[in-house]
Amino acid sequence: MEVGTGKVHRVAGPVVQATGLKSHMYDLVLVGEEGLMSEIIGIAGDKHVIQVYEDTAGVKPGEPVKETGAPLVAQLGPGILTSIYDGIQRPLPKLVEASGNFISRGLFVDGIDHKKKWEFTPVVKKGDKVEPGQTLGTVQEQLLIKHKIMMPPGKRGTVKEIHSGNFTVEDTICVLEDGTELPMIQYWPVRRARPSRAKQAPTIPLRTGQRVIDGFFSLAKGGTAAIPGGFGTGKTVMQQTLSKWSDVDIVVYVGCGERGNEMADLLHEFPELVDPRTNRPLMERSIVYANTSNMPVAAREASIYTGITTAEYYRDMGFDVMMTADSTSRWAEAMRELSSRLEEMPGEEGYPAYLGARLADFYERSGRVTTLEGTEGSISIVGAVSPPGGDFTEPVTQNTLRITKVFWALDSKLTQRRHFPSINWLDSYSLYDLTLEPWFVENVSPDWNKNKRRAMEILQENAELEEIVMLVGSDALPEDQQLTLEVARMIINFWLAQSAFHPVDTFCPYKKQFDLLKAILSFRDHAFEALARGIPTDVILKTPSKDALAKVRLLEDYEPELNKVLAQMESEFKTMS
Amino acid sequence: MTKEYKTINEIKGPLLFVEKTEPIGFNELVEIRTETGELKRGQVLDTSNEVVVVQVFEGTGGLGKESTVKFTGDVIKMPLSPDIIGRVLSGSGQPRDGGPPIVPDVSKDISGAAINPAAREKPRAFIQTGISTIDGTNTLVRGQKLPIFSGAGLPHNDVALQIARQAKALGEAESFAVVFCAMGITNEEAQHFMADFERTGALERAVVFLNLADDPAVERLLTPQLGLTTAEYLAFDLDMHVLVIYTDMTNYCEAMRQMGAAREEVPGRRGYPGYMYTTLAIQYERAGIITGKKGSITQFPILTMPGDDITHPIPDLSGYITEGQLIVSRELHRKGIYPPIDIRPSLSRLMNSGIGAGHTREDHRAVSDQLYAYYAEGCDLRGLVAIVGKEALSERDRLVLEFADAFERKFVNQGRDEDRSIFDTLDIGWNLLSALPETMLTRIDDHLIKKYHPRYRKKE
Ligand SMILES: Nc1ncnc2c1ncn2[C@@H]1O[C@H](COP(=O)(O)OP(=O)(O)OP(=O)(O)O)[C@@H](O)[C@H]1O
Ligand SMILES: [Mg+2]
């Protein structure tokens, strides 16, 4: 398409109307004398409707609108890892260099460095037939991360020339017989999903090291989870914790319309924390998008797409990727704000009618897949939802729950009791439960699922008993029920509760999760047996080993202590009378 | 030269619709002169070749089709110089103390660009407010935004004033500069603030913006922007630590709702505009610390929850942006406890980074957690006692119940002029905890108990 220039007709906040354009939907245009990055989001009669990614103060009717002839794209190539971007993939540290501590307008900065040279090692040779997605060669992007330079999707041919050595991302590293010159960099329109060959079943769990998640409501690799909760219930802490400890190769953290100080916290912490799997700084496997609440809403709207596109790119190399979005509600609100400026027919609570469709499109980009090349990669998505007033009946939560397979319901009552993670164990669910069971049997313990169900039953019974206790006090309950209450309390306080800030307890391996729960259940069995022998509940509850169990989870090398406590328990019950 | 127009076609609420203009920039500052010569100011909300929509800050009273409109070609700016310290200005930044206009060293765009997240420094410097429920259990740090959620008729203003008087960094004599923004508060409330500032000499290190209840509501939309622009100047140009107090955020949001209605926008929840989250965030996010800068901005917004309802959009959206909240409780107030801060729903999210060895004292976290746990448990027990009676309680539960009562009387309750050091606060905590058997102090490590528990300390 030939690129032309139109004129601004109207400016109202982040939405601009322009005349004289030929651009298509979602094409990028540059608005005004300053050339503000913008995107076509509607066409009505002779006018194009444009959302501007930057502040529009001062823009006047009559100013030029320059077409680019292309949609908003992500720049994909070596150098993405460790980056910190705004919602349209501008590296924030580069913006500091260019314009100081406050973000100013009209700056264009490449998503990846176009000058830096990378050592490219080819894996194909002259005469090879190459298919879409096939690896042409590799670049050691980080110490432990080998970046595959792949054929762009939709492109095939025969290698005429392939180079090896040090190149910038723009240099040609391969020429095809048809004359196509391929650089390492790829440009991909962010609103379009990158293709893969086939979706795989979600049969492998994503290990998070969080007991309530791995043990009760586990997420599969390639799965989707929603984490809704009122303010201060722990969404951000959970997403940061998952980003730190999950067993994935790459983490894409999208801070979408949230706090600046939180991003500062993350940016200070990630370079210092070490990935337990690789002993390398977490930052080396991370990509951060920080489009905070005070940054332009249109860029906030784009950030989710830019984020998922980079996630797909690494998935295509065969990596397991996790993307967290904090918060998808702010994303939905950005849509609502733009939609209302467009004077579209509002749907429920002012959200546009396409809210559900957009959410679905986004979550659909997750999955464990066979890549174009035939390797296996995955994207798991964890989306925070911030329902107004903590009320889950609102449209964003409801639309999200229709799509995501895991629901971690944060409960402000638990938050108030300072029980963290405040995931409600009665309301939450994982639809991957059954498909993942065989994996746990095979890889952790044949009893994994059985113990989990036993613990769940105890908690359910506990919930019913608690209602009675509220009315009559616990002393009025029969002895066995009092025991159940106590065992439930142990499960809740010693096992479900897990401080994200405790140096050891922040991450709990599968085996430890299993052993701890097993120990609590074994206390239960001893206790009921003792009760059957006629020993009164208050004697049973005074068992010192019960309280000793509380602190085992705080130990890194927990096994000797746990064995000691279990042995103690054994002998205490034997001699109890 | 900027032209003047007499082409007002429509006036609706606070909005003017002006036609047949040259191209006018979005957000431009507008000067409007009534036929009698009175000057008002406004801002462009919507601009096109056909019509320009202007929102008028001082209200549209007195304006008519004959009024002249001048577009200045520039956005709204705040004139700033060190002389601004000690001044009292109106909600739109005009002198209100009879003093001369500010002769600016610089003029700054009040809309305030976003701090680049990559340029932010992590807040971690402890601020001592002298109030135990804050310092001890909901610690404030420099660069934080921590609102007070209160209700009509509760003493939130006294709490704010006490903080403004007492806030200091440990070991530093220098106190905070205060930027105080009043939005829609009554004349009486304003007097109360001003009298206190004068009595304590705080005015000498304060800048005051006053928009009172009978001032135009639209003007309120400017007040926090002016205040925060001033705060940024003091913090990042003059290297000062600035505490911004604004009251009452609820009035600010009401003004936003009024404007939205005037513009016939599609309303969001309970009639408030859909962009209220973003607009509030733009104000609240102007708190923080910038790498390499000496100063800092700490925000203390006050808002009264309509109907004491924390799920109302104003506290709800605020809670989603700020770094915690302090809740003023009607129940504690009724019991005669001051400051009636209920620590249970209150939270300071940045507390962890500002406490402990090197910041306050090594036992801070543990003491705070232990106090919190037994106070919360004691409050729950009160509910049970109401049903089953005190006699039904176990010995342990009775101790916890008594602890909760004592906690309110000794820890929460303090004088309006009582400036407790953090060490006093922690020691009061220890004294309360020492009424419980040592085995009950499950959240405190043994070595801390040996070091700080009154029983062992007396032996020294
Ligand atoms: N797993 C956890 N362990 C310990 N403390 C936690 C945990 N999760 C949350 N918290 C506490 O709760 C506070 C609020 O958590 P967080 O910031 O994650 O809430 P949020 O749900 O993201 O809130 P908002 O919607 O306002 O952003 C934290 O500052 C921390 O004090
Ligand atoms: Mg959060």
Coordinates of N, CA, C and O in Angstrom, one line a residue, chain A residues 8-13 55-62 92-93 95-96 100-103 229-232 235 257-265 267-268 290 292-295 297 300 330 333 336-337 340-341 346 349-350 386-390 415-418 469-473 475 501 551, chain B residues 23-28 45-50 75 111 113-123 138 143-145 149 232 236 263 266 268-269 274-275 277-278 281-282 285 288 290-291 293 310-311 315-317 319-323 325 343-347 349-350 352 372 384 387-388 392 442:
Chain A
V8 N -5.8 15.6 11.0 CA -6.6 15.5 12.3 C -7.9 16.2 12.1 O -7.9 17.4 11.6
H9 N -9.0 15.6 12.4 CA -10.3 16.3 12.4 C -10.8 16.7 13.8 O -11.3 17.7 14.0
R10 N -10.6 15.7 14.7 CA -11.1 15.9 16.0 C -10.3 15.2 17.1 O -9.7 14.2 16.8
V11 N -10.1 15.9 18.2 CA -9.3 15.2 19.3 C -10.1 15.3 20.6 O -10.6 16.3 21.0
A12 N -10.3 14.1 21.2 CA -11.0 14.0 22.5 C -10.3 13.0 23.3 O -10.5 11.8 23.1
G13 N -9.4 13.4 24.1 CA -8.6 12.5 24.9 C -7.7 11.6 24.0 O -7.1 12.1 23.0
D55 N 0.0 10.8 25.3 CA -0.9 11.9 25.7 C -1.1 12.8 24.5 O -0.2 13.1 23.7
T56 N -2.4 13.3 24.3 CA -2.7 14.1 23.1 C -2.8 15.6 23.4 O -3.2 16.3 22.5
A57 N -2.4 16.0 24.6 CA -2.5 17.4 24.9 C -1.8 18.3 23.8 O -0.7 17.9 23.4
G58 N -2.5 19.3 23.3 CA -1.9 20.2 22.4 C -2.1 19.8 20.9 O -1.9 20.6 20.0
V59 N -2.6 18.6 20.7 CA -2.8 18.2 19.3 C -4.0 19.0 18.7 O -5.0 19.1 19.4
K60 N -3.9 19.5 17.5 CA -4.9 20.4 16.9 C -5.5 19.8 15.7 O -4.8 19.1 14.9
P61 N -6.8 20.1 15.4 CA -7.3 19.8 14.1 C -6.4 20.3 13.0 O -5.9 21.4 13.2
G62 N -6.3 19.6 11.9 CA -5.5 20.1 10.8 C -4.1 19.6 10.8 O -3.4 19.6 9.8
L92 N 11.9 0.7 28.5 CA 11.8 1.9 29.4 C 13.2 2.5 29.7 O 13.3 3.7 29.8
P93 N 14.2 1.7 29.9 CA 15.5 2.3 30.2 C 16.0 3.2 29.1 O 16.6 4.3 29.3
L95 N 14.0 4.9 27.2 CA 13.2 6.1 27.3 C 13.8 7.0 28.3 O 13.7 8.3 28.2
V96 N 14.3 6.5 29.4 CA 15.0 7.3 30.4 C 16.2 8.0 29.8 O 16.3 9.2 30.0
G100 N 14.6 11.4 30.0 CA 14.7 11.6 31.5 C 13.7 10.8 32.2 O 13.2 9.8 31.8
N101 N 13.5 11.2 33.5 CA 12.8 10.4 34.5 C 11.3 10.3 34.2 O 10.6 9.4 34.7
F102 N 10.8 11.2 33.5 CA 9.3 11.2 33.2 C 9.2 10.9 31.7 O 10.0 11.3 30.9
I103 N 8.1 10.1 31.4 CA 7.9 9.7 30.0 C 7.4 10.8 29.2 O 6.4 11.4 29.5
G229 N -9.7 -11.2 42.8 CA -9.8 -10.8 44.2 C -9.9 -9.3 44.4 O -9.3 -8.6 43.6
G230 N -10.5 -8.9 45.4 CA -10.6 -7.5 45.8 C -9.3 -6.9 46.0 O -8.3 -7.6 46.0
F231 N -9.2 -5.6 46.3 CA -7.9 -5.0 46.5 C -7.2 -5.6 47.7 O -7.8 -5.8 48.7
G232 N -5.9 -5.8 47.6 CA -5.1 -6.2 48.7 C -5.3 -7.7 49.1 O -4.9 -8.1 50.1
K235 N -3.2 -10.7 44.7 CA -3.0 -11.1 43.3 C -1.6 -10.8 42.8 O -1.0 -11.7 42.2
G257 N -1.6 -1.6 33.8 CA -2.5 -0.6 34.5 C -2.4 -0.7 36.0 O -3.3 -0.5 36.7
E258 N -1.2 -1.2 36.5 CA -1.1 -1.3 38.0 C 0.0 -0.3 38.5 O 0.3 0.7 37.8
R259 N 0.6 -0.6 39.7 CA 1.4 0.5 40.4 C 2.8 0.5 39.9 O 3.5 -0.5 39.7
G260 N 3.4 1.8 39.9 CA 4.8 2.0 39.5 C 5.7 1.4 40.6 O 6.7 0.8 40.2
N261 N 5.4 1.6 41.9 CA 6.3 1.1 42.9 C 6.4 -0.4 42.9 O 7.4 -1.0 43.2
E262 N 5.3 -1.1 42.5 CA 5.4 -2.5 42.4 C 6.3 -3.0 41.3 O 7.1 -3.9 41.4
M263 N 6.3 -2.2 40.2 CA 7.2 -2.5 39.1 C 8.6 -2.3 39.5 O 9.5 -3.1 39.2
A264 N 8.8 -1.2 40.3 CA 10.2 -0.9 40.8 C 10.7 -2.0 41.7 O 11.8 -2.4 41.6
D265 N 9.8 -2.5 42.5 CA 10.1 -3.6 43.4 C 10.6 -4.8 42.6 O 11.6 -5.4 42.8
L267 N 11.6 -4.9 39.5 CA 12.8 -4.7 38.7 C 14.1 -4.7 39.6 O 15.2 -4.9 39.1
H268 N 13.9 -4.4 40.9 CA 15.0 -4.5 41.8 C 15.3 -5.9 42.2 O 16.4 -6.3 42.5
A290 N 5.8 -3.0 31.6 CA 5.3 -2.2 32.7 C 4.6 -1.0 32.1 O 5.2 0.0 31.7
T292 N 2.1 1.2 33.5 CA 1.4 1.4 34.8 C 0.1 2.2 34.6 O -0.1 2.7 33.5
S293 N -0.7 2.3 35.7 CA -2.0 2.9 35.6 C -2.0 4.3 35.1 O -3.0 4.8 34.6
N294 N -0.9 5.0 35.3 CA -0.9 6.4 34.9 C -0.3 6.6 33.5 O -0.2 7.7 33.0
M295 N 0.1 5.5 32.9 CA 0.6 5.6 31.5 C -0.6 5.5 30.5 O -1.7 5.1 30.9
V297 N -3.8 4.9 28.3 CA -4.7 3.7 28.3 C -4.6 2.9 27.0 O -4.8 1.7 27.0
R300 N -1.9 0.6 27.3 CA -2.3 -0.4 28.2 C -3.1 -1.5 27.5 O -2.9 -2.7 27.7
R330 N -7.9 -4.1 34.3 CA -7.4 -2.8 33.8 C -7.4 -2.8 32.3 O -7.5 -1.7 31.7
E333 N -10.9 -2.3 31.3 CA -11.3 -0.9 31.5 C -10.7 0.0 30.4 O -11.4 0.9 30.0
R336 N -13.0 -0.4 27.7 CA -14.2 0.3 27.9 C -14.1 1.8 27.7 O -14.9 2.4 27.1
E337 N -12.9 2.3 28.2 CA -12.7 3.7 28.0 C -12.6 4.1 26.6 O -13.2 5.1 26.1
S340 N -16.0 3.8 24.9 CA -17.0 4.9 25.2 C -16.6 6.2 24.5 O -17.5 7.0 24.1
R341 N -15.3 6.4 24.3 CA -14.9 7.6 23.5 C -15.3 7.4 22.0 O -15.4 8.4 21.3
P346 N -22.8 0.6 24.5 CA -22.2 -0.1 25.6 C -23.0 -1.4 26.0 O -24.2 -1.5 25.8
E349 N -22.5 -3.0 32.2 CA -21.7 -2.1 32.9 C -20.8 -1.2 32.1 O -19.6 -0.9 32.5
G350 N -21.2 -0.9 30.9 CA -20.5 0.0 30.1 C -19.3 -0.6 29.3 O -18.7 0.0 28.4
S386 N -9.5 -7.9 38.9 CA -9.8 -7.0 40.0 C -11.2 -6.5 40.0 O -11.6 -5.5 39.5
P387 N -12.1 -7.3 40.5 CA -13.5 -7.0 40.5 C -13.9 -5.8 41.4 O -13.5 -5.8 42.5
P388 N -14.7 -4.9 40.9 CA -15.1 -3.8 41.8 C -15.8 -4.3 43.0 O -16.6 -5.2 42.9
G389 N -15.4 -3.8 44.1 CA -16.0 -4.2 45.4 C -15.8 -5.7 45.7 O -16.4 -6.2 46.6
G390 N -14.8 -6.3 45.0 CA -14.6 -7.7 45.3 C -15.7 -8.6 44.9 O -15.8 -9.8 45.4
T415 N -7.7 -12.8 53.8 CA -6.8 -11.7 53.9 C -6.8 -11.1 55.2 O -5.8 -10.8 55.8
Q416 N -8.0 -10.8 55.7 CA -8.2 -10.1 57.0 C -7.6 -10.9 58.1 O -7.2 -10.4 59.1
R417 N -7.6 -12.2 58.0 CA -7.0 -13.1 59.0 C -5.5 -13.2 58.7 O -4.9 -14.0 59.4
R418 N -5.0 -12.5 57.7 CA -3.6 -12.6 57.3 C -3.3 -14.1 56.9 O -2.2 -14.5 57.2
V469 N -20.3 -24.2 65.1 CA -19.5 -23.6 66.2 C -19.9 -22.1 66.4 O -20.0 -21.6 67.5
M470 N -20.1 -21.4 65.3 CA -20.5 -20.0 65.4 C -21.8 -19.8 66.3 O -22.0 -18.8 66.9
L471 N -22.6 -20.9 66.3 CA -23.8 -20.8 67.1 C -23.7 -21.2 68.5 O -24.3 -20.7 69.4
V472 N -23.0 -22.3 68.7 CA -23.0 -22.9 70.0 C -21.6 -23.0 70.7 O -21.5 -23.4 71.9
G473 N -20.6 -22.6 70.0 CA -19.2 -22.7 70.6 C -18.7 -24.2 70.3 O -19.5 -25.1 70.2
D475 N -17.1 -26.3 72.3 CA -17.2 -27.2 73.4 C -18.4 -28.1 73.2 O -18.5 -29.2 73.8
F501 N 7.0 -14.4 51.6 CA 8.2 -13.6 52.0 C 9.2 -14.4 52.8 O 10.2 -13.9 53.2
K551 N 6.5 -26.1 62.4 CA 7.7 -25.4 61.9 C 8.5 -26.1 60.9 O 9.4 -25.6 60.3
Chain B
P23 N -7.9 26.2 14.3 CA -7.6 24.9 15.0 C -7.1 25.1 16.4 O -6.2 25.9 16.6
I24 N -7.7 24.5 17.3 CA -7.4 24.6 18.8 C -6.9 23.3 19.3 O -7.4 22.2 19.0
G25 N -5.9 23.4 20.1 CA -5.2 22.2 20.6 C -6.0 21.5 21.8 O -6.6 22.3 22.6
F26 N -6.0 20.2 21.8 CA -6.6 19.5 22.9 C -5.9 19.9 24.3 O -4.7 20.1 24.3
N27 N -6.8 20.0 25.3 CA -6.3 20.4 26.7 C -5.7 21.8 26.8 O -5.2 22.1 27.9
E28 N -5.9 22.6 25.8 CA -5.4 24.0 25.9 C -6.0 24.8 27.1 O -7.2 24.5 27.4
L45 N -11.7 20.2 26.2 CA -11.9 18.8 26.4 C -12.1 18.0 25.1 O -12.0 16.8 25.1
D46 N -12.5 18.8 24.1 CA -12.8 18.1 22.8 C -12.6 19.2 21.8 O -13.1 20.3 21.9
T47 N -11.9 18.9 20.7 CA -11.7 19.9 19.7 C -11.8 19.3 18.3 O -11.3 18.2 18.0
S48 N -12.5 20.0 17.5 CA -12.6 19.6 16.1 C -12.8 20.8 15.2 O -12.9 22.0 15.7
N49 N -12.9 20.6 13.9 CA -13.1 21.8 13.0 C -14.4 22.5 13.3 O -14.6 23.6 13.0
E50 N -15.4 21.7 13.8 CA -16.7 22.3 13.9 C -16.9 23.0 15.3 O -17.5 24.0 15.3
V75 N -0.9 24.6 27.4 CA -1.6 23.8 28.4 C -1.5 24.6 29.7 O -0.8 25.5 29.9
S111 N -0.5 18.6 34.2 CA -1.0 17.2 34.0 C 0.0 16.2 34.4 O -0.4 15.1 34.8
A113 N 3.6 14.3 33.7 CA 3.9 13.1 32.9 C 4.2 12.0 33.9 O 4.5 12.2 35.1
A114 N 4.0 10.8 33.4 CA 4.2 9.6 34.2 C 5.6 9.4 34.5 O 6.5 9.5 33.6
I115 N 6.0 9.0 35.8 CA 7.3 8.7 36.1 C 7.6 7.4 35.4 O 6.8 6.4 35.4
N116 N 8.7 7.3 34.7 CA 9.1 6.1 34.0 C 9.4 5.0 35.1 O 10.2 5.2 36.0
P117 N 8.7 3.9 35.0 CA 8.8 2.8 36.0 C 10.3 2.4 36.2 O 10.7 2.1 37.3
A118 N 11.1 2.5 35.1 CA 12.5 2.1 35.2 C 13.3 3.2 36.0 O 14.5 2.9 36.3
A119 N 12.7 4.4 36.2 CA 13.5 5.4 36.9 C 13.1 5.5 38.4 O 13.6 6.3 39.1
R120 N 12.2 4.6 38.8 CA 11.7 4.6 40.2 C 12.7 3.9 41.1 O 13.2 2.9 40.8
E121 N 12.8 4.5 42.3 CA 13.6 3.9 43.3 C 12.6 3.2 44.3 O 11.5 3.7 44.5
K122 N 12.9 2.0 44.8 CA 12.0 1.3 45.7 C 11.9 2.0 47.0 O 12.9 2.3 47.6
P123 N 10.7 2.4 47.4 CA 10.6 3.1 48.7 C 10.9 2.2 49.9 O 10.4 1.0 49.9
N138 N 1.2 -0.6 60.8 CA 0.9 -0.3 59.4 C 1.9 0.8 58.9 O 1.5 1.9 58.5
G143 N 7.7 7.9 50.0 CA 7.4 7.5 48.6 C 6.1 6.7 48.5 O 5.7 6.3 47.4
Q144 N 5.5 6.4 49.6 CA 4.3 5.6 49.6 C 3.1 6.5 49.4 O 3.1 7.7 49.7
K145 N 2.0 5.9 49.0 CA 0.7 6.5 49.0 C -0.3 5.7 49.9 O -0.5 4.6 49.6
F149 N -9.2 5.9 54.9 CA -10.6 5.7 54.6 C -11.4 6.0 55.9 O -11.2 5.3 56.9
E232 N 6.0 18.0 43.2 CA 7.1 17.5 42.3 C 8.3 18.5 42.2 O 9.4 18.1 42.2
F236 N 11.7 17.2 43.5 CA 12.6 16.8 42.5 C 13.5 18.0 42.0 O 14.5 17.8 41.4
R263 N -21.2 16.1 30.4 CA -20.8 15.8 29.0 C -21.6 14.6 28.4 O -21.2 14.1 27.3
V266 N -21.3 7.9 28.9 CA -21.9 6.7 29.4 C -21.3 6.5 30.8 O -20.1 6.4 31.0
G268 N -20.2 4.8 34.4 CA -19.7 3.5 34.8 C -20.5 3.1 36.1 O -21.6 3.6 36.3
R269 N -19.8 2.4 37.0 CA -20.5 1.9 38.2 C -21.0 3.1 39.1 O -20.3 4.1 39.3
G274 N -16.3 6.0 33.7 CA -15.5 4.7 33.5 C -14.0 5.0 33.6 O -13.3 4.1 33.9
Y275 N -13.6 6.2 33.4 CA -12.1 6.5 33.5 C -11.7 7.0 34.9 O -10.6 7.5 35.1
Y277 N -10.9 5.3 37.5 CA -9.7 4.6 37.9 C -8.4 5.3 37.4 O -7.5 5.6 38.1
T278 N -8.4 5.5 36.1 CA -7.2 6.1 35.5 C -7.0 7.5 36.0 O -5.8 7.8 36.3
A281 N -5.6 7.2 39.4 CA -4.3 6.6 39.4 C -3.2 7.7 39.0 O -2.1 7.7 39.5
I282 N -3.6 8.6 38.0 CA -2.7 9.6 37.6 C -2.3 10.5 38.8 O -1.2 10.9 38.9
E285 N -0.4 8.0 41.5 CA 0.9 7.5 41.1 C 2.0 8.6 41.0 O 3.2 8.4 40.8
G288 N 6.2 8.9 45.0 CA 7.4 8.0 44.8 C 8.7 8.7 44.9 O 8.8 9.8 45.3
I290 N 12.6 9.0 42.8 CA 13.2 8.8 41.5 C 14.7 8.5 41.8 O 15.3 9.2 42.6
T291 N 15.2 7.6 41.1 CA 16.7 7.2 41.2 C 17.5 8.4 41.0 O 17.3 9.2 40.1
K293 N 17.6 11.1 42.7 CA 17.0 12.4 43.3 C 17.0 12.3 44.8 O 16.7 11.3 45.4
I310 N -17.1 0.4 52.2 CA -15.8 0.3 51.6 C -15.9 -0.3 50.2 O -14.9 -0.1 49.4
T311 N -17.0 -0.8 49.8 CA -17.1 -1.3 48.4 C -17.6 -0.2 47.5 O -17.8 -0.4 46.3
P315 N -13.7 4.6 47.6 CA -12.7 3.8 48.3 C -12.2 2.6 47.5 O -11.0 2.2 47.6
D316 N -13.1 1.9 46.8 CA -12.7 0.7 46.1 C -11.6 1.0 45.1 O -10.6 0.3 45.1
L317 N -11.9 1.9 44.2 CA -10.9 2.2 43.2 C -9.6 2.8 43.8 O -8.5 2.4 43.4
G319 N -8.4 2.0 46.8 CA -7.7 0.8 47.4 C -7.0 0.0 46.3 O -6.0 -0.6 46.6
Y320 N -7.5 0.0 45.1 CA -6.9 -0.7 44.0 C -5.6 0.0 43.5 O -4.9 -0.6 42.7
I321 N -5.4 1.2 43.9 CA -4.3 2.0 43.4 C -3.2 2.3 44.5 O -2.0 2.2 44.3
T322 N -3.7 2.6 45.7 CA -2.8 3.0 46.8 C -2.1 1.8 47.3 O -2.4 0.6 47.0
E323 N -1.1 2.0 48.2 CA -0.3 1.0 48.7 C -0.7 0.7 50.1 O 0.0 0.8 51.1
Q325 N -4.1 0.9 53.1 CA -5.1 1.9 53.6 C -5.2 1.8 55.1 O -4.9 0.8 55.7
I343 N -6.9 -1.7 63.1 CA -5.7 -2.2 62.4 C -6.1 -3.5 61.6 O -5.3 -3.9 60.7
R344 N -7.2 -4.1 61.9 CA -7.5 -5.3 61.2 C -7.7 -5.2 59.7 O -7.1 -5.8 58.9
P345 N -8.6 -4.3 59.2 CA -8.7 -4.1 57.8 C -7.6 -3.1 57.2 O -7.5 -2.9 56.0
S346 N -6.8 -2.5 58.1 CA -5.8 -1.6 57.6 C -4.6 -2.4 57.1 O -4.4 -3.5 57.6
L347 N -3.8 -1.8 56.3 CA -2.7 -2.5 55.8 C -1.7 -1.5 55.1 O -2.1 -0.5 54.5
R349 N 1.2 -1.8 52.5 CA 1.8 -2.8 51.7 C 3.3 -2.7 51.6 O 4.0 -3.6 51.1
L350 N 3.8 -1.5 52.0 CA 5.3 -1.3 51.8 C 6.0 -1.4 53.2 O 7.2 -1.2 53.3
N352 N 7.0 -3.9 54.9 CA 8.1 -4.9 55.0 C 9.4 -4.3 54.7 O 10.4 -4.6 55.3
Y372 N -1.2 -8.2 66.1 CA -2.3 -8.3 65.2 C -3.1 -9.6 65.4 O -4.3 -9.6 65.5
L384 N -18.3 -14.2 70.0 CA -18.7 -15.4 70.6 C -19.2 -15.2 72.0 O -20.3 -15.8 72.4
I387 N -22.7 -14.4 72.5 CA -23.7 -15.5 72.4 C -23.6 -16.5 73.5 O -24.6 -16.8 74.2
V388 N -22.4 -16.9 73.9 CA -22.3 -18.0 74.9 C -21.9 -17.5 76.3 O -21.9 -18.3 77.2
A392 N -18.2 -19.4 79.4 CA -17.9 -20.5 78.5 C -16.5 -20.5 77.9 O -16.1 -21.4 77.3
T442 N 3.8 -17.4 69.9 CA 4.3 -18.3 68.9 C 4.9 -17.6 67.7 O 5.6 -18.3 66.9

